[in-house]
Amino acid sequence: MTVYEGGDFPQWRGDMLIGGLAGSGVALIAGDGSDQLARWDLEMRVRDVAVGPQGQVWIIEDADDGALYRLVPN
């Protein structure tokens, strides 16, 4: 889990990104924990979610041949 404070997704500032091993995706939770704002089913076990120094969102897959992914704005 991480709190987003970057610039790539300014609408997420202060909200939490939570990866799911069982849920196979990432959830965006309001900063006060009151509501799930979004959930993306990535069809992979998400080991960790992190925010880079310039606001990039990184996701690491939990698998024998797992990979590192970067979320980018549309």
PDB file of C-alpha atoms in Angstrom, residues 2-58:
ATOM      1  CA  THR A   2       1.126   3.524  -0.697  1.00  0.00           C
ATOM      2  CA  VAL A   3      -0.321   7.013  -0.437  1.00  0.00           C
ATOM      3  CA  TYR A   4      -0.106   8.802  -3.758  1.00  0.00           C
ATOM      4  CA  GLU A   5       1.597  12.203  -3.682  1.00  0.00           C
ATOM      5  CA  GLY A   6       2.842  12.447  -7.270  1.00  0.00           C
ATOM      6  CA  GLY A   7       2.160  14.475 -10.373  1.00  0.00           C
ATOM      7  CA  ASP A   8       1.292  11.815 -12.978  1.00  0.00           C
ATOM      8  CA  PHE A   9      -2.200  11.374 -11.493  1.00  0.00           C
ATOM      9  CA  PRO A  10      -2.988  14.636  -9.630  1.00  0.00           C
ATOM     10  CA  GLN A  11      -6.596  13.571  -8.984  1.00  0.00           C
ATOM     11  CA  TRP A  12      -5.233  10.735  -6.774  1.00  0.00           C
ATOM     12  CA  ARG A  13      -3.153  12.945  -4.439  1.00  0.00           C
ATOM     13  CA  GLY A  14      -3.688  11.862  -0.859  1.00  0.00           C
ATOM     14  CA  ASP A  15      -5.480   8.650  -1.844  1.00  0.00           C
ATOM     15  CA  MET A  16      -4.167   5.123  -1.223  1.00  0.00           C
ATOM     16  CA  LEU A  17      -3.175   2.533  -3.821  1.00  0.00           C
ATOM     17  CA  ILE A  18      -3.411  -1.031  -2.549  1.00  0.00           C
ATOM     18  CA  GLY A  19      -2.201  -4.104  -4.417  1.00  0.00           C
ATOM     19  CA  GLY A  20      -3.937  -7.422  -4.009  1.00  0.00           C
ATOM     20  CA  LEU A  21      -2.454 -10.898  -3.998  1.00  0.00           C
ATOM     21  CA  ALA A  22      -5.834 -12.593  -3.740  1.00  0.00           C
ATOM     22  CA  GLY A  23      -7.720  -9.807  -5.485  1.00  0.00           C
ATOM     23  CA  SER A  24      -5.422  -9.857  -8.522  1.00  0.00           C
ATOM     24  CA  GLY A  25      -5.393  -6.132  -9.021  1.00  0.00           C
ATOM     25  CA  VAL A  26      -5.056  -2.650  -7.569  1.00  0.00           C
ATOM     26  CA  ALA A  27      -7.597  -0.608  -5.623  1.00  0.00           C
ATOM     27  CA  LEU A  28      -7.712   3.159  -5.168  1.00  0.00           C
ATOM     28  CA  ILE A  29      -9.059   4.083  -1.734  1.00  0.00           C
ATOM     29  CA  ALA A  30     -10.006   7.573  -0.541  1.00  0.00           C
ATOM     30  CA  GLY A  31      -7.329   9.078   1.678  1.00  0.00           C
ATOM     31  CA  ASP A  32      -9.595   8.949   4.711  1.00  0.00           C
ATOM     32  CA  GLY A  33     -10.396   5.272   4.055  1.00  0.00           C
ATOM     33  CA  SER A  34     -14.095   5.992   3.612  1.00  0.00           C
ATOM     34  CA  ASP A  35     -14.597   4.718   0.058  1.00  0.00           C
ATOM     35  CA  GLN A  36     -13.145   2.576  -2.705  1.00  0.00           C
ATOM     36  CA  LEU A  37     -12.798   5.012  -5.605  1.00  0.00           C
ATOM     37  CA  ALA A  38     -11.698   2.509  -8.259  1.00  0.00           C
ATOM     38  CA  ARG A  39     -10.482  -1.042  -8.722  1.00  0.00           C
ATOM     39  CA  TRP A  40      -8.558  -2.466 -11.647  1.00  0.00           C
ATOM     40  CA  ASP A  41      -8.479  -6.219 -12.230  1.00  0.00           C
ATOM     41  CA  LEU A  42      -5.008  -6.811 -13.672  1.00  0.00           C
ATOM     42  CA  GLU A  43      -5.340 -10.609 -13.790  1.00  0.00           C
ATOM     43  CA  MET A  44      -2.118 -10.993 -11.829  1.00  0.00           C
ATOM     44  CA  ARG A  45      -1.112 -11.172  -8.187  1.00  0.00           C
ATOM     45  CA  VAL A  46       0.173  -7.731  -7.191  1.00  0.00           C
ATOM     46  CA  ARG A  47       3.001  -8.046  -4.665  1.00  0.00           C
ATOM     47  CA  ASP A  48       3.565  -4.322  -4.150  1.00  0.00           C
ATOM     48  CA  VAL A  49       2.611  -0.849  -5.360  1.00  0.00           C
ATOM     49  CA  ALA A  50       5.062   2.048  -5.054  1.00  0.00           C
ATOM     50  CA  VAL A  51       5.322   5.678  -6.138  1.00  0.00           C
ATOM     51  CA  GLY A  52       8.557   6.895  -7.728  1.00  0.00           C
ATOM     52  CA  PRO A  53      10.204  10.250  -7.008  1.00  0.00           C
ATOM     53  CA  GLN A  54       8.540  11.949  -9.997  1.00  0.00           C
ATOM     54  CA  GLY A  55       5.103  10.498  -9.209  1.00  0.00           C
ATOM     55  CA  GLN A  56       5.251   7.344 -11.340  1.00  0.00           C
ATOM     56  CA  VAL A  57       3.190   4.388 -10.113  1.00  0.00           C
ATOM     57  CA  TRP A  58       5.068   1.073 -10.141  1.00  0.00           C
TER      58      TRP A  58
END
